[in-house]
PDB file of C-alpha atoms in Angstrom:
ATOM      1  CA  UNK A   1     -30.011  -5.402 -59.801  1.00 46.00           C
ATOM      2  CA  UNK A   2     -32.868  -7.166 -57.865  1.00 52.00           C
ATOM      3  CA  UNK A   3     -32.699 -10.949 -57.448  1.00 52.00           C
ATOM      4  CA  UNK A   4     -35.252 -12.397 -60.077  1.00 56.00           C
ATOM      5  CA  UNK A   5     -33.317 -10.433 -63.155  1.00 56.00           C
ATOM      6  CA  UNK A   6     -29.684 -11.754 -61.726  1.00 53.00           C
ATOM      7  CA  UNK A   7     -31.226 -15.316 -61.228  1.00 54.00           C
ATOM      8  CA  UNK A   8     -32.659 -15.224 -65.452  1.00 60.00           C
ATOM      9  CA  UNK A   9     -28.867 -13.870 -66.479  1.00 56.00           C
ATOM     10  CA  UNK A  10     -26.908 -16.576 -64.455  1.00 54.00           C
ATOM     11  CA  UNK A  11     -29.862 -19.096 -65.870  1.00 53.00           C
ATOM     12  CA  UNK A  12     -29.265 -18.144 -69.703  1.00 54.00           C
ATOM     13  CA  UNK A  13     -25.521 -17.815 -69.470  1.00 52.00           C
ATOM     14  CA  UNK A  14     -25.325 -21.662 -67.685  1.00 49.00           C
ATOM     15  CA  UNK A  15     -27.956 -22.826 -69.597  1.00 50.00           C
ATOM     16  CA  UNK A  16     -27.096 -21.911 -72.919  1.00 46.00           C
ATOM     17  CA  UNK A  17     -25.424 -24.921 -74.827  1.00 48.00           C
ATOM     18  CA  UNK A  18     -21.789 -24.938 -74.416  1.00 49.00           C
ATOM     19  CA  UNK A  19     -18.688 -24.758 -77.650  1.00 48.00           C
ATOM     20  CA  UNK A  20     -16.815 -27.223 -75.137  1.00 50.00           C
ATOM     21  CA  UNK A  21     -16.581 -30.816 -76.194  1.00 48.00           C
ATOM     22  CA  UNK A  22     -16.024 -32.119 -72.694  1.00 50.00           C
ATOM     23  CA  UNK A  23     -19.838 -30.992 -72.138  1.00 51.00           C
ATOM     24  CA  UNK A  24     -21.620 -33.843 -73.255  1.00 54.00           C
ATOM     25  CA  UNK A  25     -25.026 -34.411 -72.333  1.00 53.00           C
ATOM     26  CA  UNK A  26     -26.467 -37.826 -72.057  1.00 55.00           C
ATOM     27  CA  UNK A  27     -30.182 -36.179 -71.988  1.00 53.00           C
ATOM     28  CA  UNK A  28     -31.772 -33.328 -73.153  1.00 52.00           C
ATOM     29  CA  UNK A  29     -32.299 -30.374 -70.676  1.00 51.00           C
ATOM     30  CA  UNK A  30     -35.659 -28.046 -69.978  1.00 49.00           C
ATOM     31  CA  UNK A  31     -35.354 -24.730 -68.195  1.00 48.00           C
ATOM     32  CA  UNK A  32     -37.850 -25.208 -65.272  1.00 58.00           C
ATOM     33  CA  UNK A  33     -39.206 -23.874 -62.387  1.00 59.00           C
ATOM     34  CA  UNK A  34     -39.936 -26.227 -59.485  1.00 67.00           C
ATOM     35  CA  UNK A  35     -38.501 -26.565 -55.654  1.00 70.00           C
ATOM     36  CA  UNK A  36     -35.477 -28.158 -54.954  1.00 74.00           C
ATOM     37  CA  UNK A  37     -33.719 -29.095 -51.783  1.00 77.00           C
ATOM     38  CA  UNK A  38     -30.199 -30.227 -51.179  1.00 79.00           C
ATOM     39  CA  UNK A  39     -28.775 -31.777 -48.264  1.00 78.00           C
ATOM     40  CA  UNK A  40     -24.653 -32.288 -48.047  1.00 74.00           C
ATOM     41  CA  UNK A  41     -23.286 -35.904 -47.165  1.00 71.00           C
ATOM     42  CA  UNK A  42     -23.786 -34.607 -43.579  1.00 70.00           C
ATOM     43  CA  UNK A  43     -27.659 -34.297 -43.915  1.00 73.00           C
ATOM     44  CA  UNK A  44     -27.626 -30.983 -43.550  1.00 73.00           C
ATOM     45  CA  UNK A  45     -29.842 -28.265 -45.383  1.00 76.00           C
ATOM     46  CA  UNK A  46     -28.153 -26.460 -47.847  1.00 70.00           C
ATOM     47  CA  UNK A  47     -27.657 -22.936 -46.667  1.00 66.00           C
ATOM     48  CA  UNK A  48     -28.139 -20.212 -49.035  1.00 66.00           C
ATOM     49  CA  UNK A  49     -30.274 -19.668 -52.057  1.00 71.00           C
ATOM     50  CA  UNK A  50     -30.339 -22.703 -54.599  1.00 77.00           C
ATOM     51  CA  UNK A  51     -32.569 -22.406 -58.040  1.00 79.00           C
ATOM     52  CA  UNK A  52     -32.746 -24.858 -60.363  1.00 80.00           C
ATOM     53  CA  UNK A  53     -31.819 -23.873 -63.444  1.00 82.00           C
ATOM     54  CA  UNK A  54     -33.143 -27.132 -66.150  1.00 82.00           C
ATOM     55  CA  UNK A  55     -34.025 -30.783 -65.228  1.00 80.00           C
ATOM     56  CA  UNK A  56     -33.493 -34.275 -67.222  1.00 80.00           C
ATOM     57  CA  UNK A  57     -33.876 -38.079 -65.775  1.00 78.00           C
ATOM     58  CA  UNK A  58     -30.198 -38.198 -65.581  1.00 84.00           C
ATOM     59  CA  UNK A  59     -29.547 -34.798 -62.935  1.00 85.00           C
ATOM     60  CA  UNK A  60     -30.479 -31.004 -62.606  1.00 84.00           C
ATOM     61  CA  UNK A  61     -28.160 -28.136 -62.842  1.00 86.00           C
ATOM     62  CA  UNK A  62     -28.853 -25.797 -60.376  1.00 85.00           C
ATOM     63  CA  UNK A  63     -27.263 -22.124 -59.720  1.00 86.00           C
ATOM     64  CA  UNK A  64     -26.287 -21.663 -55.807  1.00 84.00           C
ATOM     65  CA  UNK A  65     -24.291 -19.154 -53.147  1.00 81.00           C
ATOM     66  CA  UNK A  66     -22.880 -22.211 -51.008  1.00 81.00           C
ATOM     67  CA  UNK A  67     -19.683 -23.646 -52.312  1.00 82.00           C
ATOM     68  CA  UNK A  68     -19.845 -27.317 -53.273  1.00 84.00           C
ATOM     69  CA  UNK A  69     -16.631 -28.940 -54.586  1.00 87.00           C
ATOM     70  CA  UNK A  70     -16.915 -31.243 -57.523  1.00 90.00           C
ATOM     71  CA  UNK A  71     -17.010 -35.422 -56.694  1.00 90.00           C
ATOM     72  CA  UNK A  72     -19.619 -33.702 -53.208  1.00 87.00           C
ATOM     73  CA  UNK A  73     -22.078 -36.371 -53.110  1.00 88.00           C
ATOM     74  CA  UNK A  74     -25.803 -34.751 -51.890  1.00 87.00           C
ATOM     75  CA  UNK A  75     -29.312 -35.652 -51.540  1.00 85.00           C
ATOM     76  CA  UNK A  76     -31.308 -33.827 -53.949  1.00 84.00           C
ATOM     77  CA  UNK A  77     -35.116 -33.373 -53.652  1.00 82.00           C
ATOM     78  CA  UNK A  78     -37.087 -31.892 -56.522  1.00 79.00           C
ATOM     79  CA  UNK A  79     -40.665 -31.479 -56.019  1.00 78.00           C
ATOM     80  CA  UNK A  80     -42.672 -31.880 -59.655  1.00 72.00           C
ATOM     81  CA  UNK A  81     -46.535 -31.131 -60.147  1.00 66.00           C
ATOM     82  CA  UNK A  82     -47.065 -32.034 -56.151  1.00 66.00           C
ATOM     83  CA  UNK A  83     -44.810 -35.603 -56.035  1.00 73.00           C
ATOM     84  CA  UNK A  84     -41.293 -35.047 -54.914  1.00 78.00           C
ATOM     85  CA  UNK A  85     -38.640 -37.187 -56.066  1.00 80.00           C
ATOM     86  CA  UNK A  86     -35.781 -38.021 -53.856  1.00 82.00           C
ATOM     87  CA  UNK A  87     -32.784 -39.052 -55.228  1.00 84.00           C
ATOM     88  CA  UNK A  88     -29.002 -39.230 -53.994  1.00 87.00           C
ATOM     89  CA  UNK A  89     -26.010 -37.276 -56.543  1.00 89.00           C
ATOM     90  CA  UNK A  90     -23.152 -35.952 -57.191  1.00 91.00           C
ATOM     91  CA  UNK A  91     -21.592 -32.926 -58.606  1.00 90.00           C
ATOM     92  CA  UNK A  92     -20.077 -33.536 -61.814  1.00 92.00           C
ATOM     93  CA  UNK A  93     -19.111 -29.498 -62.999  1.00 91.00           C
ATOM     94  CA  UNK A  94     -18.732 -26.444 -61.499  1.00 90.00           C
ATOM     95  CA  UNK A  95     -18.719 -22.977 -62.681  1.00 90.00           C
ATOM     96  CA  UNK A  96     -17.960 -19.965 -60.481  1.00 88.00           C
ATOM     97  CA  UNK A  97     -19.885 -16.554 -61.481  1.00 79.00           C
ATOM     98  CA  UNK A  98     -19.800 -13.673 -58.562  1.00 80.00           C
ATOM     99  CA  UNK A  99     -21.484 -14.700 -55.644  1.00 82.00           C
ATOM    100  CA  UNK A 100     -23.570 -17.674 -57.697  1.00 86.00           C
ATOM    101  CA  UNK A 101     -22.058 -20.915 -58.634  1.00 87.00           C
ATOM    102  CA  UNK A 102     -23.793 -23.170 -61.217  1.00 88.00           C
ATOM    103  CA  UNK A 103     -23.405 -26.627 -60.820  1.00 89.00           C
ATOM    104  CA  UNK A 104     -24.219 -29.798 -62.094  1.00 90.00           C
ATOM    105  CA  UNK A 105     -25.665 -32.675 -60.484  1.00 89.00           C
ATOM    106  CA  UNK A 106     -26.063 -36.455 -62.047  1.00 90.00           C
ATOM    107  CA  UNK A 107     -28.305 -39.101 -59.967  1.00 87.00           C
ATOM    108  CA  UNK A 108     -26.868 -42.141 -58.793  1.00 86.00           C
ATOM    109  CA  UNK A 109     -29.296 -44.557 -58.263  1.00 82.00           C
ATOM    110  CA  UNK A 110     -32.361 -43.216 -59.773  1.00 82.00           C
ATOM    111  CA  UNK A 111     -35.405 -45.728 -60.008  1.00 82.00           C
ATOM    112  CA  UNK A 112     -37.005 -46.148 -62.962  1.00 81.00           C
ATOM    113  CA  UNK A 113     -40.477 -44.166 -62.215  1.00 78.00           C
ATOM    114  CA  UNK A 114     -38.617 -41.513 -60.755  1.00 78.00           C
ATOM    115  CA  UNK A 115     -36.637 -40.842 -63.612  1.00 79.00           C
ATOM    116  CA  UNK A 116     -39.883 -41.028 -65.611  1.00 77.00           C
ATOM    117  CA  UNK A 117     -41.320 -39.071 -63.570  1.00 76.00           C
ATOM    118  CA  UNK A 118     -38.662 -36.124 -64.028  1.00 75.00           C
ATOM    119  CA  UNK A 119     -38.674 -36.582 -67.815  1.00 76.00           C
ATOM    120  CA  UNK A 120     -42.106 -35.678 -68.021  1.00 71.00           C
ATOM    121  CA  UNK A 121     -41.834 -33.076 -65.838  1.00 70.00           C
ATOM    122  CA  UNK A 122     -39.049 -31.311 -67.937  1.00 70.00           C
ATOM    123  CA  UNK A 123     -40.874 -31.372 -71.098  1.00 70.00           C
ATOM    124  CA  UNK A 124     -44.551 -29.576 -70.642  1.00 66.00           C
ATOM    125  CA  UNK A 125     -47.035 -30.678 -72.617  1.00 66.00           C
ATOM    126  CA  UNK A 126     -45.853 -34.497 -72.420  1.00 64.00           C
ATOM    127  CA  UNK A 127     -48.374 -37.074 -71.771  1.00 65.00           C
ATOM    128  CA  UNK A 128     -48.464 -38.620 -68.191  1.00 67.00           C
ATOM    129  CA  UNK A 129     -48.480 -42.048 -68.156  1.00 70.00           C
ATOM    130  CA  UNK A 130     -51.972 -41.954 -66.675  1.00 75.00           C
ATOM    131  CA  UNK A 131     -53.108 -39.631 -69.597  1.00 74.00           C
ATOM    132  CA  UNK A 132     -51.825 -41.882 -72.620  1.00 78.00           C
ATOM    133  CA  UNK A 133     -53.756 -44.806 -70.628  1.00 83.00           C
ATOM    134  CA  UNK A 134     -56.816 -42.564 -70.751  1.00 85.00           C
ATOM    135  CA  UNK A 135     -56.004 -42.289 -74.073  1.00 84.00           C
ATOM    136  CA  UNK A 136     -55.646 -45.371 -75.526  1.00 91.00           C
ATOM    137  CA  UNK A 137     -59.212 -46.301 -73.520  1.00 92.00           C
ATOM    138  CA  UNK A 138     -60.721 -43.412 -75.587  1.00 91.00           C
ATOM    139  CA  UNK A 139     -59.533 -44.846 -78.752  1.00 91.00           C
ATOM    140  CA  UNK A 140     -60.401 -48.124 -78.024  1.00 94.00           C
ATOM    141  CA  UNK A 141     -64.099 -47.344 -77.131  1.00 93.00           C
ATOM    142  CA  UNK A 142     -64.274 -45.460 -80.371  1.00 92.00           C
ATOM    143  CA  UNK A 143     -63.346 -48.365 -81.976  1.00 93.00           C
ATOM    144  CA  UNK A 144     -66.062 -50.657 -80.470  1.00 94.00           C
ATOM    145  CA  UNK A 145     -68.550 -48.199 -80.852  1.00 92.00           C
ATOM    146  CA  UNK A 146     -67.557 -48.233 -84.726  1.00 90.00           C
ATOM    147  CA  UNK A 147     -67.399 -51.873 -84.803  1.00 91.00           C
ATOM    148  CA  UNK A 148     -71.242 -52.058 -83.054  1.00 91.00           C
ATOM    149  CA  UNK A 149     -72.425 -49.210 -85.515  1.00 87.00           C
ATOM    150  CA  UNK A 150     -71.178 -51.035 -88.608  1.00 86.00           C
ATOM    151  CA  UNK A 151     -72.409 -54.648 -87.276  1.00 88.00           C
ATOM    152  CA  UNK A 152     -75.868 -52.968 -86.924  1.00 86.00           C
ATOM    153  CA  UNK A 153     -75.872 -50.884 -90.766  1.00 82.00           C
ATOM    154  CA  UNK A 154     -75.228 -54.424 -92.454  1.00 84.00           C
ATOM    155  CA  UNK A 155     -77.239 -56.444 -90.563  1.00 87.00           C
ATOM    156  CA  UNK A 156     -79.726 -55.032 -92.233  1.00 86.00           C
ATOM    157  CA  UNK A 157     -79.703 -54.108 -95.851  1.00 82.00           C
ATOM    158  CA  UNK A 158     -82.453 -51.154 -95.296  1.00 85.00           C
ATOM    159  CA  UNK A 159     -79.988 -49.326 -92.862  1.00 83.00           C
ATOM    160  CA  UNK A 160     -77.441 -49.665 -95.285  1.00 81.00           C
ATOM    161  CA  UNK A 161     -79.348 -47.799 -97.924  1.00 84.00           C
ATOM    162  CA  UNK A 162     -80.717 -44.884 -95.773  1.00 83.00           C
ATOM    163  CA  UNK A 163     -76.989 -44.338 -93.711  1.00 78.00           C
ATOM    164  CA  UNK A 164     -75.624 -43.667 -97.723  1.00 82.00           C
ATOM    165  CA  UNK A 165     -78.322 -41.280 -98.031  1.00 86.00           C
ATOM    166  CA  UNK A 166     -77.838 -39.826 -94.832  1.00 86.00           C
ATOM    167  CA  UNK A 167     -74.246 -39.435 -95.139  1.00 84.00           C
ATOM    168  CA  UNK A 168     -73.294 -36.435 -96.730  1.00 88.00           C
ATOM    169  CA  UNK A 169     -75.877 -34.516 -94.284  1.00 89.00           C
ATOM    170  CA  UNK A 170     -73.717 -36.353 -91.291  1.00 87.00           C
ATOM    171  CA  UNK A 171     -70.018 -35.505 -92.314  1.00 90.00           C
ATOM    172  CA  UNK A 172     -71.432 -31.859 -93.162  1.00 92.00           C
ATOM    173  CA  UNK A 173     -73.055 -31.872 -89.570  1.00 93.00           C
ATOM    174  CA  UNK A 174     -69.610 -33.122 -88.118  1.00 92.00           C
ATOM    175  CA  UNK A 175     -67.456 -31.189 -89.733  1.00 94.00           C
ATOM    176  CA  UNK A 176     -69.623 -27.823 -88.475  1.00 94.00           C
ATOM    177  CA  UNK A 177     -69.686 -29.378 -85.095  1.00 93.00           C
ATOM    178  CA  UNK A 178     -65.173 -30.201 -85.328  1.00 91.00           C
ATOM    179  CA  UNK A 179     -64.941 -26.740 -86.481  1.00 94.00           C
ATOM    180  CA  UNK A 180     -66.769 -25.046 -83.727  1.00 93.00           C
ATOM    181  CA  UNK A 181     -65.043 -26.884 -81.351  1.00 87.00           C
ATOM    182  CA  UNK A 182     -61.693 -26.288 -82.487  1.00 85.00           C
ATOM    183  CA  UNK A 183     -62.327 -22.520 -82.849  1.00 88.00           C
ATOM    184  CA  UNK A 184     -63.695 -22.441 -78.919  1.00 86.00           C
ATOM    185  CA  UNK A 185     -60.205 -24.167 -77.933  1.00 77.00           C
ATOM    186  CA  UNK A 186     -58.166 -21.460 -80.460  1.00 67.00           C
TER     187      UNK A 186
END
């Protein structure tokens, strides 16, 4: 069995949510793929092959051939979208399958934009913070633009009279223009 297809089994059997009551998850997990590095209370490299197997902003579970014990405190370093976060844990559950163990790791000590940080990176598709700013600027110079346009219509009581006209030829324009655009994107 080649490495890749015995890496997905061990993910989906660790992964999958668990009957046992004592398995109580303070956040919700996402099955990722990104880089992590562990280093024992030593400093020392983990030997071996480590995968991360999903990823919240309270720990990681991870699937492993070196034995860690659980209460092991170790420096964990998970690389997301080119930022690393660097964060100090400790192994809270371990469960033995062939020559993998799966484990799982809580943070201790986590700052605030580095648990952000992982939270967005376990759910794709989640708005960075610097995308909802973005945004919210978007919306907010749609809204002055409105606010300008609709100053200048009743300022004048011509305007007013040809934008009515006008307006059933500009929402049918619009609309042909939306639904262009959202068939390109489909």
């Amino acid at each position: 069995m080649n490495l890749t297809r015995l890496l997905e089994k061990t993910r989906r059997r660790f992964s999958a949510p668990s009957s046992d009551p004592s398995d109580r998850r303070r956040s919700t997990r996402s099955r990722l793929d990104y880089a992590v590095e562990l280093q024992d209370a030593a400093r020392r490299p983990a030997d071996g092959a480590v995968h991360l197997t999903d990823m919240s902003g309270v720990g990681v579970g991870f699937v492993s051939s070196k034995d860690f014990r659980v209460g092991d405190q170790l420096a964990v370093r998970v690389r997301t979208d080119g930022r690393e976060v660097a964060a100090q844990a400790v192994i809270r559950w371990a469960r033995p399958e062939g020559v993998m163990t799966a484990y799982g790791v809580e943070f201790d000590g986590l700052g605030g934009l580095d648990r952000l940080r992982l939270e967005l990176a376990s759910r794709p598709g989640a708005l960075t913070p610097g995308e909802f700013g973005e945004l919210i600027l978007q919306f907010i110079a749609g809204a002055l633009v409105a606010a300008v346009a609709i100053d200048w219509v009743t300022s004048d009581p011509g305007r007013l009279t040809t934008l009515l006209f006008s307006l059933p030829w500009l929402l049918s324009t619009a609309t042909g223009l939306g639904l262009v655009w959202f068939a390109s994107k489909a």
